[in-house]
Amino acid sequence: MQVIETIETFRTARSRYPRLGLVPTMGFLHEGHLSLVRRAKEECGAVAVSIFVNPTQFAANEDFSTYPRDMERDLSLLREIQADLVFTPTPATVYPPGHDTGVEVGTVTNVLEGVVRPGHFRGVATVVCKLFNIVQPTKAYFGQKDAQQCVVIAKMARDLDMPLEVVVCPTVREADGLAMSSRNSYLKPDERRAATVLRRALAAAEARFSVGERSGETLRQAMLETLATEPMGSVEYVSIADRRSLTELGQVPADGALASLAVRIGKTRLIDNVILGS
Ligand code: AMP
């Protein structure tokens, strides 16, 4: 496994692989990340993982400086599962002085996370576009955990004719249903217990959907009722939206819907989602 900090060295190393999967990450790796790396390696024969806590996708009031980092541990996990290339650029490499270009994806960035985190998806799309240009992957792998990010990246790749395939992989969960996330490490023990309410709220929507409920409002209400049972949780949004346009639905159509939510547990902001009807 080769660990590379600069773009030039990365390009040289990359040229040895006819097919290469890419898994972009912000590090502090867990089984969710590793599932993407394994799938990329399986499908492409070789895998590059980027580890970069991207400053431009954090707003000033967010957790950029405290975001968990453990490069040594990340590298040893990646070595174990035989990643081929690891790209670990510094912020100055990705954003040298004078860098002044960004990628704006359209209306799908204006809802859900985009409302609460203005500028977030511009930061994400810009860094992922740069990683695509540097790594030139055959396929790039993203987790369903960040459902809106998957929609935004797939749209960017399609709209800008990027020559690669975007692959969306299932959310990996803890035994009690909590979606794995680097940010779960912020949770104190009582908050960690309370955090299971996100998965339970999504399960409430799934249960209603499975017995034929198709009203968006009723399904959103079912999630809110479950969330209300957890006093440590403060709801940012619940959503039943079209899977592609991400617009809120009055009625769930035959091809299903994305049920998603964002909840603060103490100071920690958590998101989760399921697809209804898949
Ligand atoms: P992050 O390091 O949080 O930026 O995540 C890097 C990639 O891993 C993104 O594509 C995430 O959607 C994906 N990911 C994060 N958590 C999970 C999870 N629990 N299951 C599957 N993929 C995940």
Short mmCIF file of C-alpha atoms and ligand atoms in Angstrom, two decimals:
data_model
loop_
_atom_site.label_atom_id
_atom_site.label_comp_id
_atom_site.label_asym_id
_atom_site.label_seq_id
_atom_site.Cartn_x
_atom_site.Cartn_y
_atom_site.Cartn_z
CA MET A 1 0.00 0.00 0.00
CA GLN A 2 1.38 3.35 -1.04
CA VAL A 3 0.54 6.47 0.99
CA ILE A 4 0.92 9.63 -1.08
CA GLU A 5 0.57 13.30 -0.17
CA THR A 6 1.16 15.12 -3.45
CA ILE A 7 -0.86 15.25 -6.65
CA GLU A 8 2.12 14.68 -8.93
CA THR A 9 3.29 11.52 -7.12
CA PHE A 10 -0.27 10.27 -6.98
CA ARG A 11 -0.73 10.66 -10.74
CA THR A 12 2.45 8.64 -11.38
CA ALA A 13 1.37 5.84 -9.02
CA ARG A 14 -2.15 5.83 -10.43
CA SER A 15 -0.91 5.26 -13.97
CA ARG A 16 0.07 1.67 -13.05
CA TYR A 17 -3.57 0.62 -12.67
CA PRO A 18 -5.77 0.05 -15.74
CA ARG A 19 -8.87 0.00 -13.51
CA LEU A 20 -9.09 1.75 -10.17
CA GLY A 21 -11.92 2.28 -7.68
CA LEU A 22 -11.97 5.44 -5.53
CA VAL A 23 -13.38 5.81 -2.03
CA PRO A 24 -13.28 9.44 -0.86
CA THR A 25 -13.31 9.76 2.96
CA MET A 26 -12.58 12.21 5.75
CA GLY A 27 -10.83 9.47 7.74
CA PHE A 28 -11.47 8.13 11.26
CA LEU A 29 -12.47 5.00 9.41
CA HIS A 30 -15.13 2.53 10.51
CA GLU A 31 -16.78 -0.54 9.01
CA GLY A 32 -18.99 1.66 6.78
CA HIS A 33 -15.92 3.09 5.03
CA LEU A 34 -14.23 -0.32 4.89
CA SER A 35 -17.28 -1.89 3.20
CA LEU A 36 -16.87 0.64 0.38
CA VAL A 37 -13.14 -0.10 0.08
CA ARG A 38 -13.73 -3.86 -0.10
CA ARG A 39 -16.41 -3.48 -2.76
CA ALA A 40 -14.23 -1.15 -4.84
CA LYS A 41 -11.30 -3.56 -4.67
CA GLU A 42 -13.57 -6.47 -5.63
CA GLU A 43 -15.12 -4.67 -8.60
CA CYS A 44 -12.10 -2.79 -9.94
CA GLY A 45 -9.17 -4.99 -8.86
CA ALA A 46 -7.45 -2.03 -7.19
CA VAL A 47 -8.63 0.73 -4.87
CA ALA A 48 -7.53 4.22 -3.95
CA VAL A 49 -8.79 5.77 -0.71
CA SER A 50 -8.53 9.48 -0.05
CA ILE A 51 -8.35 10.77 3.50
CA PHE A 52 -8.97 14.50 3.63
CA VAL A 53 -11.01 16.51 6.12
CA ASN A 54 -12.25 19.03 3.60
CA PRO A 55 -12.42 22.50 5.20
CA THR A 56 -14.69 23.97 2.52
CA GLN A 57 -17.61 21.69 3.35
CA PHE A 58 -17.75 22.88 6.97
CA ALA A 59 -19.45 26.16 7.88
CA ALA A 60 -17.71 28.46 10.37
CA ASN A 61 -19.95 27.23 13.23
CA GLU A 62 -19.35 23.54 12.44
CA ASP A 63 -16.89 20.94 13.74
CA PHE A 64 -13.95 21.17 11.29
CA SER A 65 -11.32 21.72 13.99
CA THR A 66 -12.67 19.03 16.33
CA TYR A 67 -13.52 16.47 13.62
CA PRO A 68 -11.96 13.17 14.81
CA ARG A 69 -8.68 12.23 13.17
CA ASP A 70 -6.40 9.17 13.57
CA MET A 71 -4.21 8.71 10.52
CA GLU A 72 -2.08 5.88 11.96
CA ARG A 73 -5.12 3.78 12.81
CA ASP A 74 -6.75 4.53 9.43
CA LEU A 75 -3.63 3.43 7.55
CA SER A 76 -3.34 0.20 9.51
CA LEU A 77 -7.02 -0.64 8.80
CA LEU A 78 -6.48 0.06 5.11
CA ARG A 79 -3.31 -2.02 5.03
CA GLU A 80 -5.23 -4.96 6.54
CA ILE A 81 -7.81 -4.91 3.75
CA GLN A 82 -5.17 -4.35 1.09
CA ALA A 83 -5.98 -0.92 -0.21
CA ASP A 84 -3.56 -0.08 -3.00
CA LEU A 85 -3.20 3.71 -2.89
CA VAL A 86 -4.01 6.16 -0.10
CA PHE A 87 -4.12 9.84 -0.97
CA THR A 88 -3.58 12.10 2.06
CA PRO A 89 -3.19 15.64 0.72
CA THR A 90 -2.81 18.70 2.94
CA PRO A 91 -5.35 21.54 2.67
CA ALA A 92 -2.67 23.63 0.92
CA THR A 93 -2.28 20.94 -1.74
CA VAL A 94 -6.00 20.82 -2.45
CA TYR A 95 -6.54 24.57 -2.10
CA PRO A 96 -3.30 26.37 -2.99
CA PRO A 97 -3.21 30.15 -2.64
CA GLY A 98 -5.46 31.71 -5.28
CA HIS A 99 -7.73 28.71 -5.65
CA ASP A 100 -11.03 30.32 -6.63
CA THR A 101 -13.22 27.85 -8.52
CA GLY A 102 -16.15 25.83 -7.21
CA VAL A 103 -18.72 23.35 -8.46
CA GLU A 104 -22.37 24.30 -7.94
CA VAL A 105 -24.82 21.46 -8.43
CA GLY A 106 -28.42 22.64 -8.96
CA THR A 107 -31.69 22.40 -7.04
CA VAL A 108 -30.92 19.09 -5.31
CA THR A 109 -28.47 21.02 -3.11
CA ASN A 110 -31.10 23.52 -1.92
CA VAL A 111 -33.18 21.14 0.20
CA LEU A 112 -32.63 18.94 3.31
CA GLU A 113 -28.96 19.24 4.37
CA GLY A 114 -28.54 22.19 1.99
CA VAL A 115 -31.04 24.27 4.01
CA VAL A 116 -29.33 23.64 7.36
CA ARG A 117 -25.78 23.65 5.94
CA PRO A 118 -25.57 26.38 3.30
CA GLY A 119 -22.44 26.02 1.14
CA HIS A 120 -21.88 22.42 2.30
CA PHE A 121 -22.58 20.79 -1.05
CA ARG A 122 -20.51 23.35 -2.97
CA GLY A 123 -17.59 22.26 -0.79
CA VAL A 124 -18.39 18.57 -1.29
CA ALA A 125 -18.92 18.80 -5.07
CA THR A 126 -15.75 20.86 -5.52
CA VAL A 127 -13.50 18.51 -3.57
CA VAL A 128 -15.02 15.38 -5.14
CA CYS A 129 -14.61 16.89 -8.62
CA LYS A 130 -10.95 17.59 -7.83
CA LEU A 131 -10.47 14.06 -6.49
CA PHE A 132 -12.06 12.63 -9.65
CA ASN A 133 -9.63 14.70 -11.76
CA ILE A 134 -6.61 13.69 -9.70
CA VAL A 135 -7.45 10.00 -9.24
CA GLN A 136 -9.30 9.38 -12.53
CA PRO A 137 -11.16 6.41 -11.10
CA THR A 138 -13.05 3.82 -13.13
CA LYS A 139 -15.75 3.84 -10.44
CA ALA A 140 -16.23 5.94 -7.31
CA TYR A 141 -17.97 4.54 -4.22
CA PHE A 142 -20.24 6.44 -1.83
CA GLY A 143 -22.40 5.38 1.12
CA GLN A 144 -26.21 5.55 1.14
CA LYS A 145 -25.76 6.89 4.71
CA ASP A 146 -25.24 10.31 3.05
CA ALA A 147 -28.16 9.94 0.65
CA GLN A 148 -28.28 13.54 -0.56
CA GLN A 149 -24.52 13.54 -1.15
CA CYS A 150 -25.00 10.47 -3.39
CA VAL A 151 -27.69 12.27 -5.40
CA VAL A 152 -25.54 15.42 -5.70
CA ILE A 153 -22.40 13.56 -6.81
CA ALA A 154 -24.27 11.36 -9.29
CA LYS A 155 -25.88 14.48 -10.76
CA MET A 156 -22.57 16.33 -10.99
CA ALA A 157 -20.94 13.37 -12.75
CA ARG A 158 -23.83 13.08 -15.21
CA ASP A 159 -24.28 16.80 -15.88
CA LEU A 160 -20.55 17.39 -16.37
CA ASP A 161 -19.93 14.20 -18.41
CA MET A 162 -17.38 12.82 -15.98
CA PRO A 163 -16.06 9.52 -17.37
CA LEU A 164 -16.69 7.27 -14.39
CA GLU A 165 -19.45 5.33 -12.66
CA VAL A 166 -20.85 6.46 -9.30
CA VAL A 167 -21.68 3.45 -7.11
CA VAL A 168 -23.92 3.80 -4.04
CA CYS A 169 -23.33 1.22 -1.27
CA PRO A 170 -25.67 0.23 1.60
CA THR A 171 -25.49 1.87 5.02
CA VAL A 172 -23.56 -0.19 7.57
CA ARG A 173 -25.11 -0.10 11.04
CA GLU A 174 -24.15 -0.93 14.63
CA ALA A 175 -25.93 -3.94 16.19
CA ASP A 176 -28.64 -1.66 17.66
CA GLY A 177 -29.33 0.00 14.30
CA LEU A 178 -27.36 3.25 14.67
CA ALA A 179 -25.75 4.09 11.33
CA MET A 180 -21.96 4.05 11.67
CA SER A 181 -20.44 7.51 11.52
CA SER A 182 -17.14 9.08 12.53
CA ARG A 183 -19.23 11.61 14.48
CA ASN A 184 -20.69 8.87 16.72
CA SER A 185 -17.41 9.14 18.64
CA TYR A 186 -18.67 12.50 19.99
CA LEU A 187 -21.59 10.80 21.80
CA LYS A 188 -21.48 10.35 25.58
CA PRO A 189 -22.90 6.99 26.80
CA ASP A 190 -26.43 8.31 27.48
CA GLU A 191 -26.41 10.17 24.13
CA ARG A 192 -25.23 7.01 22.38
CA ARG A 193 -28.28 5.20 23.77
CA ALA A 194 -30.59 8.06 22.75
CA ALA A 195 -29.14 8.07 19.21
CA THR A 196 -30.94 4.82 18.38
CA VAL A 197 -34.09 6.93 18.06
CA LEU A 198 -33.08 7.90 14.48
CA ARG A 199 -33.25 4.30 13.25
CA ARG A 200 -36.43 3.70 15.24
CA ALA A 201 -38.11 6.74 13.65
CA LEU A 202 -37.20 5.46 10.17
CA ALA A 203 -38.52 2.02 11.16
CA ALA A 204 -41.83 3.64 12.12
CA ALA A 205 -42.13 5.10 8.61
CA GLU A 206 -41.15 1.73 7.09
CA ALA A 207 -43.79 -0.05 9.18
CA ARG A 208 -46.57 2.34 8.04
CA PHE A 209 -45.36 2.13 4.44
CA SER A 210 -45.37 -1.67 4.52
CA VAL A 211 -49.06 -1.74 5.47
CA GLY A 212 -49.95 0.52 2.56
CA GLU A 213 -49.62 4.07 3.90
CA ARG A 214 -48.62 6.37 1.02
CA SER A 215 -49.31 9.85 2.44
CA GLY A 216 -46.05 11.78 2.82
CA GLU A 217 -47.53 13.81 5.65
CA THR A 218 -48.61 10.72 7.62
CA LEU A 219 -45.21 9.07 7.13
CA ARG A 220 -43.40 12.24 8.27
CA GLN A 221 -45.74 12.37 11.28
CA ALA A 222 -44.89 8.75 12.16
CA MET A 223 -41.19 9.68 12.29
CA LEU A 224 -41.87 12.80 14.38
CA GLU A 225 -43.98 10.81 16.87
CA THR A 226 -41.13 8.37 17.47
CA LEU A 227 -38.55 11.18 17.72
CA ALA A 228 -40.75 12.92 20.31
CA THR A 229 -40.30 9.94 22.65
CA GLU A 230 -36.60 10.79 23.06
CA PRO A 231 -36.09 13.89 25.23
CA MET A 232 -32.36 14.16 24.36
CA GLY A 233 -33.15 14.52 20.65
CA SER A 234 -33.81 17.82 18.92
CA VAL A 235 -35.23 17.39 15.41
CA GLU A 236 -33.82 19.44 12.51
CA TYR A 237 -35.94 17.89 9.80
CA VAL A 238 -37.85 14.79 8.75
CA SER A 239 -38.49 14.22 5.08
CA ILE A 240 -40.34 11.95 2.68
CA ALA A 241 -38.92 12.99 -0.67
CA ASP A 242 -38.59 11.94 -4.28
CA ARG A 243 -35.50 9.75 -4.59
CA ARG A 244 -34.00 11.75 -7.46
CA SER A 245 -35.25 15.34 -7.21
CA LEU A 246 -35.40 15.26 -3.37
CA THR A 247 -38.60 17.34 -3.41
CA GLU A 248 -41.09 16.60 -0.62
CA LEU A 249 -43.88 14.22 -1.59
CA GLY A 250 -47.59 14.49 -0.88
CA GLN A 251 -48.12 10.91 -2.04
CA VAL A 252 -45.39 8.29 -2.39
CA PRO A 253 -45.36 7.04 -6.00
CA ALA A 254 -44.85 3.46 -7.19
CA ASP A 255 -41.06 3.79 -7.36
CA GLY A 256 -40.85 4.65 -3.67
CA ALA A 257 -39.33 7.52 -1.68
CA LEU A 258 -36.38 8.56 0.42
CA ALA A 259 -37.23 8.83 4.13
CA SER A 260 -34.56 10.91 5.85
CA LEU A 261 -33.97 12.88 9.00
CA ALA A 262 -31.46 15.01 10.88
CA VAL A 263 -31.47 15.12 14.67
CA ARG A 264 -29.22 16.73 17.24
CA ILE A 265 -28.37 14.59 20.24
CA GLY A 266 -26.69 16.98 22.65
CA LYS A 267 -24.15 18.86 20.52
CA THR A 268 -23.84 16.08 17.93
CA ARG A 269 -25.72 16.31 14.67
CA LEU A 270 -26.73 12.92 13.24
CA ILE A 271 -28.41 12.02 9.94
CA ASP A 272 -29.90 8.80 8.65
CA ASN A 273 -32.24 7.57 5.93
CA VAL A 274 -33.93 4.57 4.36
CA ILE A 275 -35.46 4.04 0.96
CA LEU A 276 -39.14 3.14 1.18
CA GLY A 277 -40.31 0.74 -1.49
CA SER A 278 -37.03 -0.79 -2.59
P1 AMP B 1 -17.02 10.45 5.44
O1 AMP B 1 -15.67 10.03 5.90
O2 AMP B 1 -18.02 10.61 6.53
O3 AMP B 1 -16.98 11.62 4.48
O4 AMP B 1 -17.58 9.23 4.57
C1 AMP B 1 -16.88 8.74 3.47
C2 AMP B 1 -17.78 7.82 2.68
O5 AMP B 1 -18.20 6.74 3.50
C3 AMP B 1 -19.07 8.52 2.20
O6 AMP B 1 -19.39 8.07 0.90
C4 AMP B 1 -20.07 8.06 3.21
O7 AMP B 1 -21.40 8.07 2.72
C5 AMP B 1 -19.60 6.65 3.48
N1 AMP B 1 -20.12 6.18 4.76
C6 AMP B 1 -20.07 6.83 5.96
N2 AMP B 1 -20.71 6.12 6.91
C7 AMP B 1 -21.20 5.01 6.29
C8 AMP B 1 -21.96 3.89 6.74
N3 AMP B 1 -22.37 3.77 8.00
N4 AMP B 1 -22.27 2.95 5.83
C9 AMP B 1 -21.88 3.06 4.54
N5 AMP B 1 -21.15 4.08 4.06
C10 AMP B 1 -20.82 5.05 4.93
#
